[in-house]
JSON list of C-alpha atoms in Angstrom, two decimals:
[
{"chain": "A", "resi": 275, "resn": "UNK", "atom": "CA", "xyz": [26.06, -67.00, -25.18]},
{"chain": "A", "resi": 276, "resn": "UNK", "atom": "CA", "xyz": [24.42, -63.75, -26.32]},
{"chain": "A", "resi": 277, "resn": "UNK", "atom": "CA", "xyz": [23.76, -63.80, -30.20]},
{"chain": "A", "resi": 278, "resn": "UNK", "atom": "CA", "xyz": [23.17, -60.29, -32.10]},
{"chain": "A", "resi": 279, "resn": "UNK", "atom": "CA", "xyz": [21.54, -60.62, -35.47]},
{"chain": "A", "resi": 280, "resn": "UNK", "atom": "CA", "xyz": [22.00, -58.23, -38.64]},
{"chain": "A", "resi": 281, "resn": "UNK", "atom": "CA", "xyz": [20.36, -58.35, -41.86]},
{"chain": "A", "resi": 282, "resn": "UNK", "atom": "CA", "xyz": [22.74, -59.55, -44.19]},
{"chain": "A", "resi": 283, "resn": "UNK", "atom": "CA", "xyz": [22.44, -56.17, -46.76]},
{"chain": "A", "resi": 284, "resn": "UNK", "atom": "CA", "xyz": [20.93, -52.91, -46.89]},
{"chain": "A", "resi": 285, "resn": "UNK", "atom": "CA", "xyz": [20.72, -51.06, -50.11]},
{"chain": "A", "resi": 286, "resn": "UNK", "atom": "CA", "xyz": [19.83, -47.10, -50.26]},
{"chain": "A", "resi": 287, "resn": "UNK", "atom": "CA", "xyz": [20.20, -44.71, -53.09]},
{"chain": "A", "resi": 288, "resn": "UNK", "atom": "CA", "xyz": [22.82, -41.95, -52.43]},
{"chain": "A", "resi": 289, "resn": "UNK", "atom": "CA", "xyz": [21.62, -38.80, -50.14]},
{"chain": "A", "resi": 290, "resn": "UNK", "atom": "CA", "xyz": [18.36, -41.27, -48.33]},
{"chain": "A", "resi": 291, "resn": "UNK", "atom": "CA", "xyz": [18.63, -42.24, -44.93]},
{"chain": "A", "resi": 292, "resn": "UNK", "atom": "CA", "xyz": [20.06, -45.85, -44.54]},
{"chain": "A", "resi": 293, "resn": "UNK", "atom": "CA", "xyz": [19.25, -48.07, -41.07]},
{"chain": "A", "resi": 294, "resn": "UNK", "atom": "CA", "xyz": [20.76, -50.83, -40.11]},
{"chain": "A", "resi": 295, "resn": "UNK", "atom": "CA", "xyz": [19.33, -53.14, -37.51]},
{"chain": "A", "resi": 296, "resn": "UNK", "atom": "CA", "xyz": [20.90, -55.35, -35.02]},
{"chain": "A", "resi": 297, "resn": "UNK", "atom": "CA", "xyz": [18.62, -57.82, -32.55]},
{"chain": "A", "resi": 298, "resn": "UNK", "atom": "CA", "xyz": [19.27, -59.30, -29.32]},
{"chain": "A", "resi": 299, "resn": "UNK", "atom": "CA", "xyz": [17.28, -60.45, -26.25]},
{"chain": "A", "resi": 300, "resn": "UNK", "atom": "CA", "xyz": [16.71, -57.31, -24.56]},
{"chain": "A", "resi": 301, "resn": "UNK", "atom": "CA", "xyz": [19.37, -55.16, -25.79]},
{"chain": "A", "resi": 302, "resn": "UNK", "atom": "CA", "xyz": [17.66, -52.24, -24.85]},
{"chain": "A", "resi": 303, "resn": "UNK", "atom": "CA", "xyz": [19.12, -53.15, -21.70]},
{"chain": "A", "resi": 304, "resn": "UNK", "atom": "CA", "xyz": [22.81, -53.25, -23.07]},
{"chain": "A", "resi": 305, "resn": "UNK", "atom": "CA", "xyz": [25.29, -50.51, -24.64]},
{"chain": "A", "resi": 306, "resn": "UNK", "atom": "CA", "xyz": [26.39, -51.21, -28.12]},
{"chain": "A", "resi": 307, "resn": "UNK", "atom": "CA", "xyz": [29.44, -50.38, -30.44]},
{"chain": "A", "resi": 308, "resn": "UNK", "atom": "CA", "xyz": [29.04, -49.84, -34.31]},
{"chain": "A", "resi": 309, "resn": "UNK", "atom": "CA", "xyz": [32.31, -50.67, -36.53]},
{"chain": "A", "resi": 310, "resn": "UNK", "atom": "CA", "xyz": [32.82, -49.92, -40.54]},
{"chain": "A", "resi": 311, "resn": "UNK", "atom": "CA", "xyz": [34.43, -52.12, -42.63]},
{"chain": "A", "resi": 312, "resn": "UNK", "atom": "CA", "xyz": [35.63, -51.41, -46.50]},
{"chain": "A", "resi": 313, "resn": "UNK", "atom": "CA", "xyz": [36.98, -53.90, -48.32]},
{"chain": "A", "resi": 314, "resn": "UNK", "atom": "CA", "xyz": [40.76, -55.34, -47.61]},
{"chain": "A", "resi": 315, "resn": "UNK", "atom": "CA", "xyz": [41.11, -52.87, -44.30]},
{"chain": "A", "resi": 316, "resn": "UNK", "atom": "CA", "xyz": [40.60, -52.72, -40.77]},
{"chain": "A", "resi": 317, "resn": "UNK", "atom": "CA", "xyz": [36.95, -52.25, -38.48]},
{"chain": "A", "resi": 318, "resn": "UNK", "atom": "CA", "xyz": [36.72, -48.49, -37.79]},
{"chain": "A", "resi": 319, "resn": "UNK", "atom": "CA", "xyz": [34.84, -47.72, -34.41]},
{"chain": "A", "resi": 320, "resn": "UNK", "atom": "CA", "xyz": [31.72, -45.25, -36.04]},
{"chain": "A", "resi": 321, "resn": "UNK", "atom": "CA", "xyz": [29.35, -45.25, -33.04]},
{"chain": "A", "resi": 322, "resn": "UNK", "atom": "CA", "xyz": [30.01, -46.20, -29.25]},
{"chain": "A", "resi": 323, "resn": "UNK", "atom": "CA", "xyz": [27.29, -46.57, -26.46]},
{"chain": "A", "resi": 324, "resn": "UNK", "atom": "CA", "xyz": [24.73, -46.68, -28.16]},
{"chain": "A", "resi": 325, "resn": "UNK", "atom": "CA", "xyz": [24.72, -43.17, -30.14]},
{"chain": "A", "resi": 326, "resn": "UNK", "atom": "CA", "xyz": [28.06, -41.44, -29.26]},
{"chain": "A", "resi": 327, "resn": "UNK", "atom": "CA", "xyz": [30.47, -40.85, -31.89]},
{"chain": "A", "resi": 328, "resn": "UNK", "atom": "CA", "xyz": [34.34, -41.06, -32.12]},
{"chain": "A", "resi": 329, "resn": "UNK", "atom": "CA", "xyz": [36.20, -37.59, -33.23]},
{"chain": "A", "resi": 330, "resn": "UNK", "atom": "CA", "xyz": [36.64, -38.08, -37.02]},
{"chain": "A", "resi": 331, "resn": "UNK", "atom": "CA", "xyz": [33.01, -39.76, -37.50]},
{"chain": "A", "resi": 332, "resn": "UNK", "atom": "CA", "xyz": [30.72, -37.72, -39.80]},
{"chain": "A", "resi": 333, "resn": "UNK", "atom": "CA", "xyz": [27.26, -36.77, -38.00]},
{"chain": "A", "resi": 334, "resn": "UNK", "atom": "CA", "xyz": [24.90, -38.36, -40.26]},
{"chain": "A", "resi": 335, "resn": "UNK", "atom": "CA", "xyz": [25.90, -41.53, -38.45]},
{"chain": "A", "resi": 336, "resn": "UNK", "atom": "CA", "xyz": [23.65, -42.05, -35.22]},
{"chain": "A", "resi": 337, "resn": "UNK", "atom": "CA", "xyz": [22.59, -44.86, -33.17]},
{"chain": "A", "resi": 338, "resn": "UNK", "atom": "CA", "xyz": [19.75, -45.62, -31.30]},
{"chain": "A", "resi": 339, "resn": "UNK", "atom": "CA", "xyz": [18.96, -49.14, -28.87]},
{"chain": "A", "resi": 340, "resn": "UNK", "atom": "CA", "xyz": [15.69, -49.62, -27.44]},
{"chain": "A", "resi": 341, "resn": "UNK", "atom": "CA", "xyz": [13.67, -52.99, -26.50]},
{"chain": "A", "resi": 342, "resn": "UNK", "atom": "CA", "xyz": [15.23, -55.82, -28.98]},
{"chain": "A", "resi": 343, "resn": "UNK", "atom": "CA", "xyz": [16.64, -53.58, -31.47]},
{"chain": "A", "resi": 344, "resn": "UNK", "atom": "CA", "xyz": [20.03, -51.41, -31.73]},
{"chain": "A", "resi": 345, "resn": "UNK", "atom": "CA", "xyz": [20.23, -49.24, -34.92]},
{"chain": "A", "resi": 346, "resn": "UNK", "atom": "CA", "xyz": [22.46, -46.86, -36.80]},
{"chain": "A", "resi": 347, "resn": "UNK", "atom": "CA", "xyz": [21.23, -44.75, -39.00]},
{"chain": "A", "resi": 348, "resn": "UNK", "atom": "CA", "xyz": [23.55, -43.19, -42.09]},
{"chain": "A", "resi": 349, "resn": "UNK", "atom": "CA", "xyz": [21.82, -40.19, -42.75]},
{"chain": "A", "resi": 350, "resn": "UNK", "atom": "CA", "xyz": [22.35, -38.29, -46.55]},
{"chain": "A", "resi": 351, "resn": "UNK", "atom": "CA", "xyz": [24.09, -41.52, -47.44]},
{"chain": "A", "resi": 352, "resn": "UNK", "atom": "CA", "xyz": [27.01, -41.43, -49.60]},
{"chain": "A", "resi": 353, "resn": "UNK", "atom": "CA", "xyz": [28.93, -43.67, -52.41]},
{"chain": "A", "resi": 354, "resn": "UNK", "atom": "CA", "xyz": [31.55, -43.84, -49.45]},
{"chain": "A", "resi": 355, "resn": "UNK", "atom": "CA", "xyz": [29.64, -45.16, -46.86]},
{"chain": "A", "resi": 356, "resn": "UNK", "atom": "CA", "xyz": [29.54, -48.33, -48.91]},
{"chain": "A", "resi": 357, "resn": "UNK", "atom": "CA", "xyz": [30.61, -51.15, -46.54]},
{"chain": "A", "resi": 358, "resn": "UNK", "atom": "CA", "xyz": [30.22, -53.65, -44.07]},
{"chain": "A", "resi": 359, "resn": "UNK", "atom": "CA", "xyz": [28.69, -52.95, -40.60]},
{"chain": "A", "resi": 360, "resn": "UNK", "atom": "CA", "xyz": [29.19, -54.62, -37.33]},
{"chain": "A", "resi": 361, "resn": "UNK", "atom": "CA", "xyz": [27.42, -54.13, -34.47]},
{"chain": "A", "resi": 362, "resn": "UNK", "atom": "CA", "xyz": [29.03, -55.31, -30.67]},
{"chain": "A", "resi": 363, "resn": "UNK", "atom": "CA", "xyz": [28.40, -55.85, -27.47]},
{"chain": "A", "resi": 364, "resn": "UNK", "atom": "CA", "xyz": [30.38, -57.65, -24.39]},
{"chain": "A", "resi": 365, "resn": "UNK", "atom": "CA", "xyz": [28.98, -60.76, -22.92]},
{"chain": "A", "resi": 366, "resn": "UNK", "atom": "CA", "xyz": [29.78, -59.43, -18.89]},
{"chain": "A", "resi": 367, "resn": "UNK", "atom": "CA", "xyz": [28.55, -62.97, -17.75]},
{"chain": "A", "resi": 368, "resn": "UNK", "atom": "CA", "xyz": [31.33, -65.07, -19.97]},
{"chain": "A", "resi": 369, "resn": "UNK", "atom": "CA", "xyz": [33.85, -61.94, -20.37]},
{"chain": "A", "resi": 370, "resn": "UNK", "atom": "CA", "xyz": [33.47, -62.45, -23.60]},
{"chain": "A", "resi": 371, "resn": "UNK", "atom": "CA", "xyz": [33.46, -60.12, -26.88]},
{"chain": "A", "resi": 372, "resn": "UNK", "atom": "CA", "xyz": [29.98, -60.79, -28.81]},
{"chain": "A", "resi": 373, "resn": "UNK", "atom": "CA", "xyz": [29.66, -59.43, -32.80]},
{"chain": "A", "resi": 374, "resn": "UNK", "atom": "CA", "xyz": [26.39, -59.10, -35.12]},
{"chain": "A", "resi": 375, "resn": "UNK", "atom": "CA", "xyz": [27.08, -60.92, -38.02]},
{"chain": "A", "resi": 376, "resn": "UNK", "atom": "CA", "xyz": [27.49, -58.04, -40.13]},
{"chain": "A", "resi": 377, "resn": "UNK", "atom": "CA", "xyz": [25.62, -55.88, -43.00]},
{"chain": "A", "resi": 378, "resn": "UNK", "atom": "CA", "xyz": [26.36, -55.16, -46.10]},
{"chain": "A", "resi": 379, "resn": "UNK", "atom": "CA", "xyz": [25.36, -51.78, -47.37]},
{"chain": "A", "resi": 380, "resn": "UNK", "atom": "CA", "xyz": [25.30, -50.95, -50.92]},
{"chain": "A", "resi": 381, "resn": "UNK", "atom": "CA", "xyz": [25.08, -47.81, -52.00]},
{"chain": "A", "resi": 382, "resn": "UNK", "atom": "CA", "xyz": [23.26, -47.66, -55.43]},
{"chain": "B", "resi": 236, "resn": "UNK", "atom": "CA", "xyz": [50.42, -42.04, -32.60]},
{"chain": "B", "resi": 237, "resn": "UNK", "atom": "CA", "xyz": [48.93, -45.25, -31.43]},
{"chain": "B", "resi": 238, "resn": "UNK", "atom": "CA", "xyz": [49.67, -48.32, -34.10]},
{"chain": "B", "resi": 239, "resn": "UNK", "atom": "CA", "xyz": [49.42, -51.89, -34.23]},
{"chain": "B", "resi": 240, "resn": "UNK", "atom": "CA", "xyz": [51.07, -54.45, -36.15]},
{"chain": "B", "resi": 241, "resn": "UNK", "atom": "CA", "xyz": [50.69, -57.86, -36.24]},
{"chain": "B", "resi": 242, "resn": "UNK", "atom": "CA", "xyz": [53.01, -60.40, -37.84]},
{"chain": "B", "resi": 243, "resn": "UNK", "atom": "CA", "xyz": [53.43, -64.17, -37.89]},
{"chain": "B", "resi": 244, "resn": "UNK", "atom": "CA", "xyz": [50.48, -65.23, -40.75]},
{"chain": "B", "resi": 245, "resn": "UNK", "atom": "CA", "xyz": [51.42, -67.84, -42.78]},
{"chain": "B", "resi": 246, "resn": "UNK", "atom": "CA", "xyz": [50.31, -71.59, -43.78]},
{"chain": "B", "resi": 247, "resn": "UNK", "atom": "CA", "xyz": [50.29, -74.49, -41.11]},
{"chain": "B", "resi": 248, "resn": "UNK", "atom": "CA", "xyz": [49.25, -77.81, -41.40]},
{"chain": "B", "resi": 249, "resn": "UNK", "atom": "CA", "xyz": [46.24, -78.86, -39.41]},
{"chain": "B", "resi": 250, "resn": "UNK", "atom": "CA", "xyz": [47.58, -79.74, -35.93]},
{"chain": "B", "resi": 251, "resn": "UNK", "atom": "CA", "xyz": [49.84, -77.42, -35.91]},
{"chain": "B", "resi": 252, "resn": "UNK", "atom": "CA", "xyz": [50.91, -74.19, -34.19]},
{"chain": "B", "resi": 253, "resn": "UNK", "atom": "CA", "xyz": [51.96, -71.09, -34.69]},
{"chain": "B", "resi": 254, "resn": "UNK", "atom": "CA", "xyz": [52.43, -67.60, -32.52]},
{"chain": "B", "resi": 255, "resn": "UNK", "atom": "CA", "xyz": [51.37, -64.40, -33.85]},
{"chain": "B", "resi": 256, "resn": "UNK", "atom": "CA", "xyz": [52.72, -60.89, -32.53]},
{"chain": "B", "resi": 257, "resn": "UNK", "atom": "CA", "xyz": [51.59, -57.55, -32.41]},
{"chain": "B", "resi": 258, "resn": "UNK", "atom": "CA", "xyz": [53.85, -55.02, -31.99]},
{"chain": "B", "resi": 259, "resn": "UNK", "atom": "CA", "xyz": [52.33, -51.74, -30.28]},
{"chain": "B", "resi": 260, "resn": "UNK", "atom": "CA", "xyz": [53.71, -48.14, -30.11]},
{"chain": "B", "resi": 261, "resn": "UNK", "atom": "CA", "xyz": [51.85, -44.87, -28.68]},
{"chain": "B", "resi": 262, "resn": "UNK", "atom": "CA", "xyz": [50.75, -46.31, -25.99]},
{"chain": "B", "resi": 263, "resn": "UNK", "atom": "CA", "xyz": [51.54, -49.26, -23.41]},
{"chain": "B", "resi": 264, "resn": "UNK", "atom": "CA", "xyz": [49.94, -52.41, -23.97]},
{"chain": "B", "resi": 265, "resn": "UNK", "atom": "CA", "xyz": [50.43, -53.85, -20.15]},
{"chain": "B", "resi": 266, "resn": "UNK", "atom": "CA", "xyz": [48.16, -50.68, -19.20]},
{"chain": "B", "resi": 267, "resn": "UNK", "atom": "CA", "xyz": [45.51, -51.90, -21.69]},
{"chain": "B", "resi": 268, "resn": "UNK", "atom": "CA", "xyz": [43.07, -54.38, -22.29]},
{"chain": "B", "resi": 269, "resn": "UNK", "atom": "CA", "xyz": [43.97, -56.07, -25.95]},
{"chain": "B", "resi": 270, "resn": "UNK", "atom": "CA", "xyz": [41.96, -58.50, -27.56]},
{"chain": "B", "resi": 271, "resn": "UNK", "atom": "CA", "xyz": [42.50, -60.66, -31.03]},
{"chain": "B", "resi": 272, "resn": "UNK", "atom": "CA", "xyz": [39.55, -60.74, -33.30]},
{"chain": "B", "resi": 273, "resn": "UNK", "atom": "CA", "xyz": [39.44, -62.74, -36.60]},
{"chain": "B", "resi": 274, "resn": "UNK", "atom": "CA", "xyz": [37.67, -62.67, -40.00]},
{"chain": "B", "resi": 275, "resn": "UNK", "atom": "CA", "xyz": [37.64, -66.18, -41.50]},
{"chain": "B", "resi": 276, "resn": "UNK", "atom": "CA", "xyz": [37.31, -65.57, -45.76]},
{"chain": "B", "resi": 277, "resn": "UNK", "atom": "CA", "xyz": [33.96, -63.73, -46.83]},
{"chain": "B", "resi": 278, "resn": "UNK", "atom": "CA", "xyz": [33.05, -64.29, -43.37]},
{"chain": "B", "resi": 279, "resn": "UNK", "atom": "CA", "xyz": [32.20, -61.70, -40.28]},
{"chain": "B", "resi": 280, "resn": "UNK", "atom": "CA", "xyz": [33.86, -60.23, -37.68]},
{"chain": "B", "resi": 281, "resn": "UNK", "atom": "CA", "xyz": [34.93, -63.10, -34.45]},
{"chain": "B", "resi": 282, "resn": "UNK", "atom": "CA", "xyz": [36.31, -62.07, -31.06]},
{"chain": "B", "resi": 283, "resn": "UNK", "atom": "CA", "xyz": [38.70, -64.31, -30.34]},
{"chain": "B", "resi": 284, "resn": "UNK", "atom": "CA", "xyz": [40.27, -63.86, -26.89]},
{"chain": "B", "resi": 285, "resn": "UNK", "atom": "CA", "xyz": [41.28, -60.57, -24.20]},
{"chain": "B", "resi": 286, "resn": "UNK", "atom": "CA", "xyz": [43.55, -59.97, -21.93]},
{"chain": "B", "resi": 287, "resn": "UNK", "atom": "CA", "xyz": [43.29, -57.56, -18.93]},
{"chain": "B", "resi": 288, "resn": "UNK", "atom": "CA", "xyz": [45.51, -55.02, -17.62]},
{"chain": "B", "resi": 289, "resn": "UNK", "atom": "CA", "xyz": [45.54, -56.99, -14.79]},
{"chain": "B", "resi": 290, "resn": "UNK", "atom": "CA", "xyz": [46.68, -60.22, -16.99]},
{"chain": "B", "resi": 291, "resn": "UNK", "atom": "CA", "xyz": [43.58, -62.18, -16.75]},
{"chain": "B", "resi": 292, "resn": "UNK", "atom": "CA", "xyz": [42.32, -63.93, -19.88]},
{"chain": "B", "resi": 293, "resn": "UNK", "atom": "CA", "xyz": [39.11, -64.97, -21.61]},
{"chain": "B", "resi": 294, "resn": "UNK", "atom": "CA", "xyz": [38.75, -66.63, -24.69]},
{"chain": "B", "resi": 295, "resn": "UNK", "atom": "CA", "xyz": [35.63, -67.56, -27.08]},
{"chain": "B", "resi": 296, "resn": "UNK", "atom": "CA", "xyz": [34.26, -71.09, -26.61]},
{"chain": "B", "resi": 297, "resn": "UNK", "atom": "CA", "xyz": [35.97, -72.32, -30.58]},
{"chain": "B", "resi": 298, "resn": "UNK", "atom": "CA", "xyz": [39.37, -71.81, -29.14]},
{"chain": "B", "resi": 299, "resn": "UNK", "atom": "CA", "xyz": [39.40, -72.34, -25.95]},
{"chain": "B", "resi": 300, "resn": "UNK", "atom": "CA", "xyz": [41.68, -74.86, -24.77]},
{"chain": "B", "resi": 301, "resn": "UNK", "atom": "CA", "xyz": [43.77, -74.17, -27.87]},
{"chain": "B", "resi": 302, "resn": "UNK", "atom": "CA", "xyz": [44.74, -70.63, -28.02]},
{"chain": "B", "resi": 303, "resn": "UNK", "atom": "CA", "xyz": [46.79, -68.92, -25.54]},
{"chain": "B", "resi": 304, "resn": "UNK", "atom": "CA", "xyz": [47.26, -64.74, -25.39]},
{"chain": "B", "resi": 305, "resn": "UNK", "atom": "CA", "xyz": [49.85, -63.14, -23.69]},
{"chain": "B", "resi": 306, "resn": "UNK", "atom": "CA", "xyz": [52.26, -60.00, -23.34]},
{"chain": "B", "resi": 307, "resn": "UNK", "atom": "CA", "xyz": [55.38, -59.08, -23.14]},
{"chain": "B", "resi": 308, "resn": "UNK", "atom": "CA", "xyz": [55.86, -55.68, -21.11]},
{"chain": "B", "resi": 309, "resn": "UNK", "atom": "CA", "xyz": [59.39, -55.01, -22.14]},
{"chain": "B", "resi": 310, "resn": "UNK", "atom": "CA", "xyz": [58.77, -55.73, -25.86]},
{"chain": "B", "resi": 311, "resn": "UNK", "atom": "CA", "xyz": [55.19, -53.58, -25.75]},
{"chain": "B", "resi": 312, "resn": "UNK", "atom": "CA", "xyz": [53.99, -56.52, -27.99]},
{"chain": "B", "resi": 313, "resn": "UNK", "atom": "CA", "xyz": [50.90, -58.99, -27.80]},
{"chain": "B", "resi": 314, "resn": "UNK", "atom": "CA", "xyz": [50.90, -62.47, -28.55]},
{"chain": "B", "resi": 315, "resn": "UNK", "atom": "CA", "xyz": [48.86, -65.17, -29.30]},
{"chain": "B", "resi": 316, "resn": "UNK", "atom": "CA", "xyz": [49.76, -68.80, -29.49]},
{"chain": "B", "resi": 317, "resn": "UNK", "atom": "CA", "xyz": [47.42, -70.92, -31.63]},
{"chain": "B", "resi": 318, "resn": "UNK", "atom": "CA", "xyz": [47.90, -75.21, -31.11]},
{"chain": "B", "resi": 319, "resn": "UNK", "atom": "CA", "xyz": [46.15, -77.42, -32.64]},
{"chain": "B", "resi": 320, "resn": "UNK", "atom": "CA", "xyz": [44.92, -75.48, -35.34]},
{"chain": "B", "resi": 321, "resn": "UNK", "atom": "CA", "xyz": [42.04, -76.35, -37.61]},
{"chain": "B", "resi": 322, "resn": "UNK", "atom": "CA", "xyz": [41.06, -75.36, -40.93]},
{"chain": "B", "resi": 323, "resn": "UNK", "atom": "CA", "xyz": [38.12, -73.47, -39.88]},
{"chain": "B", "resi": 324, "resn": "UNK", "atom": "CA", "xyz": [40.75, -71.18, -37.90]},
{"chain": "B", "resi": 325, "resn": "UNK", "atom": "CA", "xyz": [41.51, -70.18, -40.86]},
{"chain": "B", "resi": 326, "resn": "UNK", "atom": "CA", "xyz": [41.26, -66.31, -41.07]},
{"chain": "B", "resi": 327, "resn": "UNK", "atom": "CA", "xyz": [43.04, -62.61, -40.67]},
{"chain": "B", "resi": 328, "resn": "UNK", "atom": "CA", "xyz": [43.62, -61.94, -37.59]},
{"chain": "B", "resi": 329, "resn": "UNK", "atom": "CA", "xyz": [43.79, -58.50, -36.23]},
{"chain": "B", "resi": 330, "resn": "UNK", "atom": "CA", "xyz": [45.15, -57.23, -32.60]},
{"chain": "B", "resi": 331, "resn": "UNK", "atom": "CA", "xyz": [42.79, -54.25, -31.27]},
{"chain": "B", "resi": 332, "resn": "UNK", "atom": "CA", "xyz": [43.43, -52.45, -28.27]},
{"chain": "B", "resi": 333, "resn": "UNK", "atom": "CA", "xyz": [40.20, -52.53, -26.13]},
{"chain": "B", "resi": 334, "resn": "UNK", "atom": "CA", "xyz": [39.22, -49.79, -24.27]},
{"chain": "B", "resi": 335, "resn": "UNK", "atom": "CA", "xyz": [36.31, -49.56, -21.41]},
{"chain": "B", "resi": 336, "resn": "UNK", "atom": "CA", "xyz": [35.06, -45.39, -21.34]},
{"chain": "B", "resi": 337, "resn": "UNK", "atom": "CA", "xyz": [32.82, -45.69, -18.51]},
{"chain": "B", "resi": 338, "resn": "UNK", "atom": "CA", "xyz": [33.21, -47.62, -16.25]},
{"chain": "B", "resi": 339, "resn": "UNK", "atom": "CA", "xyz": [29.66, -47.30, -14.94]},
{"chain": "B", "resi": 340, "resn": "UNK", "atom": "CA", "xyz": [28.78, -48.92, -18.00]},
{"chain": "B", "resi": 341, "resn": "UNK", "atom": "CA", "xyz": [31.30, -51.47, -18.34]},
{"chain": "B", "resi": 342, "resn": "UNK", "atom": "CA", "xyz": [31.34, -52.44, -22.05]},
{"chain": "B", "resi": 343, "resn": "UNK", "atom": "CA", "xyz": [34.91, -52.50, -23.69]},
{"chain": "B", "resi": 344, "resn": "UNK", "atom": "CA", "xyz": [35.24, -51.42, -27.29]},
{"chain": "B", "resi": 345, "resn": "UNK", "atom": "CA", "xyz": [37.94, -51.76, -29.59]},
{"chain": "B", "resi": 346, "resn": "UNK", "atom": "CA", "xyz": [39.39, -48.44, -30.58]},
{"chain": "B", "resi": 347, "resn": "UNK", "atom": "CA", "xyz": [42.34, -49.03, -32.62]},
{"chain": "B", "resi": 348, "resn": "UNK", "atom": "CA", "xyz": [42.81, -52.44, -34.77]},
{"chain": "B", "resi": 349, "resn": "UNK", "atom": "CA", "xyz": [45.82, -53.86, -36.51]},
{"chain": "B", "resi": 350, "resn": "UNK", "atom": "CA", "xyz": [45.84, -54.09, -40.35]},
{"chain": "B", "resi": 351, "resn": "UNK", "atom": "CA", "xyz": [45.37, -57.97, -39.24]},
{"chain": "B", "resi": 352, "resn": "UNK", "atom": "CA", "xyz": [47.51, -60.91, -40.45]},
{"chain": "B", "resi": 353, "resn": "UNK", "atom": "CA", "xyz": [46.72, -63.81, -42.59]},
{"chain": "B", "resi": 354, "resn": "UNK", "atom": "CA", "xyz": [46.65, -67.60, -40.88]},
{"chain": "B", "resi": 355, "resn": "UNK", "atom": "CA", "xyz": [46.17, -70.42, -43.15]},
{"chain": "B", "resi": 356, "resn": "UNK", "atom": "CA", "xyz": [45.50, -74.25, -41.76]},
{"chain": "B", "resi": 357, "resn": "UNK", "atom": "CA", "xyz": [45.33, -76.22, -45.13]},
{"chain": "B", "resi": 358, "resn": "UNK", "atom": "CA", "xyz": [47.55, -79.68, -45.79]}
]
C-alpha cells in the first residue's frame, strides 16, 4: 500500500513562514488533501488538490506537490495555527483512504 | 447545515463487538460516499473503511474481515459493526462524509467529520 511520510514536528516563531512536508513515491503524480487538527476536536479540511482551499481557510495556507514531496506552507504563522497536520491521499488501486502520519507544529 | 454524530463508544472486552452509528442531517448519506476514520490514543489519523453511493465497500487491511459498514437510507445514519475487536482497535472513531470534486481527478476527501466516538477493547 502507498505510505506518505511527515516529519513528526515543525516549530516556527509567530509571523515566519512554516512548511510542512509530506513524501511518497512519486506523489507529484497524485492530488493531495491537507487536514488541521487541535487538540480534543475534529480534522478540518485546510487545503484540497494539492493547493486549493476550502471557503473559511485563511490564505496564508498553500500547498504545493511536485516529484516526491507535497507541502503546505502556513505563511505569517500564528499562535492559532498550533496543531497537528495530516496530509492524504486515496490509494485508487486498493480503494483505499491513505494518511501521512501527521506533524506537529508548535508555534513558539 | 450538514452534521454528524456518532454514538455507540464504550468499553468491550477483547473478542467482542460492538456497532457504532452516525446519525447525519443536511444532507443524504445514501447519495454520499462516507467513510470511518480512527485515532488510536496519541496516535495519527487511520482510514478505516468507505462506502459508496452505490453501496460498495472497502476497508483497510487491520480490519478487514472484522469490520463491517453499512447504511440505513430511511434512518440517514451510518454504521459500522466492529467483531472481534482487539485492543489495538482501540481509538475515537469519527464518521466523515467523503466527497470526490472532480471527477477527472478522482481523489475523495473528507469534508465534514463527526466529533468522533470513543471505543475501548481492554479486559
Amino acid at each position: 500500500s502507498y505510505v506518505l511520510t511527515q516529519p513528526p514536528s515543525v516549530s516556527v516563531a509567530p509571523g515566519k513562514t512554516a512548511r510542512i512536508t509530506c513524501g511518497g513515491n512519486n506523489i507529484g503524480s497524485k492530488s493531495v488533501h491537507w487536514y488541521q487538527q487541535k487538540p480534543g476536536q475534529a480534522p478540518v479540511l485546510v487545503i484540497y488538490y494539492d493547493s486549493d482551499r476550502p471557503s473559511g481557510i485563511p490564505e496564508r495556507f498553500s500547498g504545493s506537490n511536485s516529484g516526491n514531496t507535497a507541502t503546505l506552507t502556513i505563511s505569517r504563522v500564528e499562535a492559532g495555527d498550533e496543531a497537528d497536520y495530516y496530509c492524504q491521499v486515496w490509494d485508487s488501486s486498493s480503494d483505499q483512504g491513505v494518511f501521512g502520519g501527521g506533524t506537529k507544529l508548535t508555534v513558539l | 447545515e450538514v452534521q454528524l454524530v456518532e454514538s455507540g463508544g464504550g468499553l468491550v472486552q477483547p473478542g467482542g463487538s460492538l456497532r457504532l452509528s452516525c446519525a447525519a442531517s443536511g444532507f443524504t448519506v445514501s447519495s454520499n460516499y462516507m467513510s470511518w476514520v480512527r485515532q488510536a490514543p496519541g496516535k495519527g489519523l487511520e482510514w478505516v473503511s468507505v462506502i459508496y453511493s452505490g453501496g460498495s465497500t472497502y476497508y483497510a487491511d487491520s480490519v478487514k474481515g472484522r469490520f463491517t459498514i453499512s447504511r440505513d437510507n430511511s434512518k440517514n445514519t451510518l454504521y459500522l459493526q466492529m467483531n472481534s475487536l482487539r485492543a489495538e482497535d482501540t481509538a475515537v472513531y469519527y464518521c466523515a462524509r467523503t466527497n470526490v470534486l472532480r471527477y477527472f481527478d478522482w481523489v475523495p476527501l473528507f469534508d465534514y467529520w463527526g466529533q468522533g466516538t470513543l471505543v475501548t477493547v481492554s479486559s
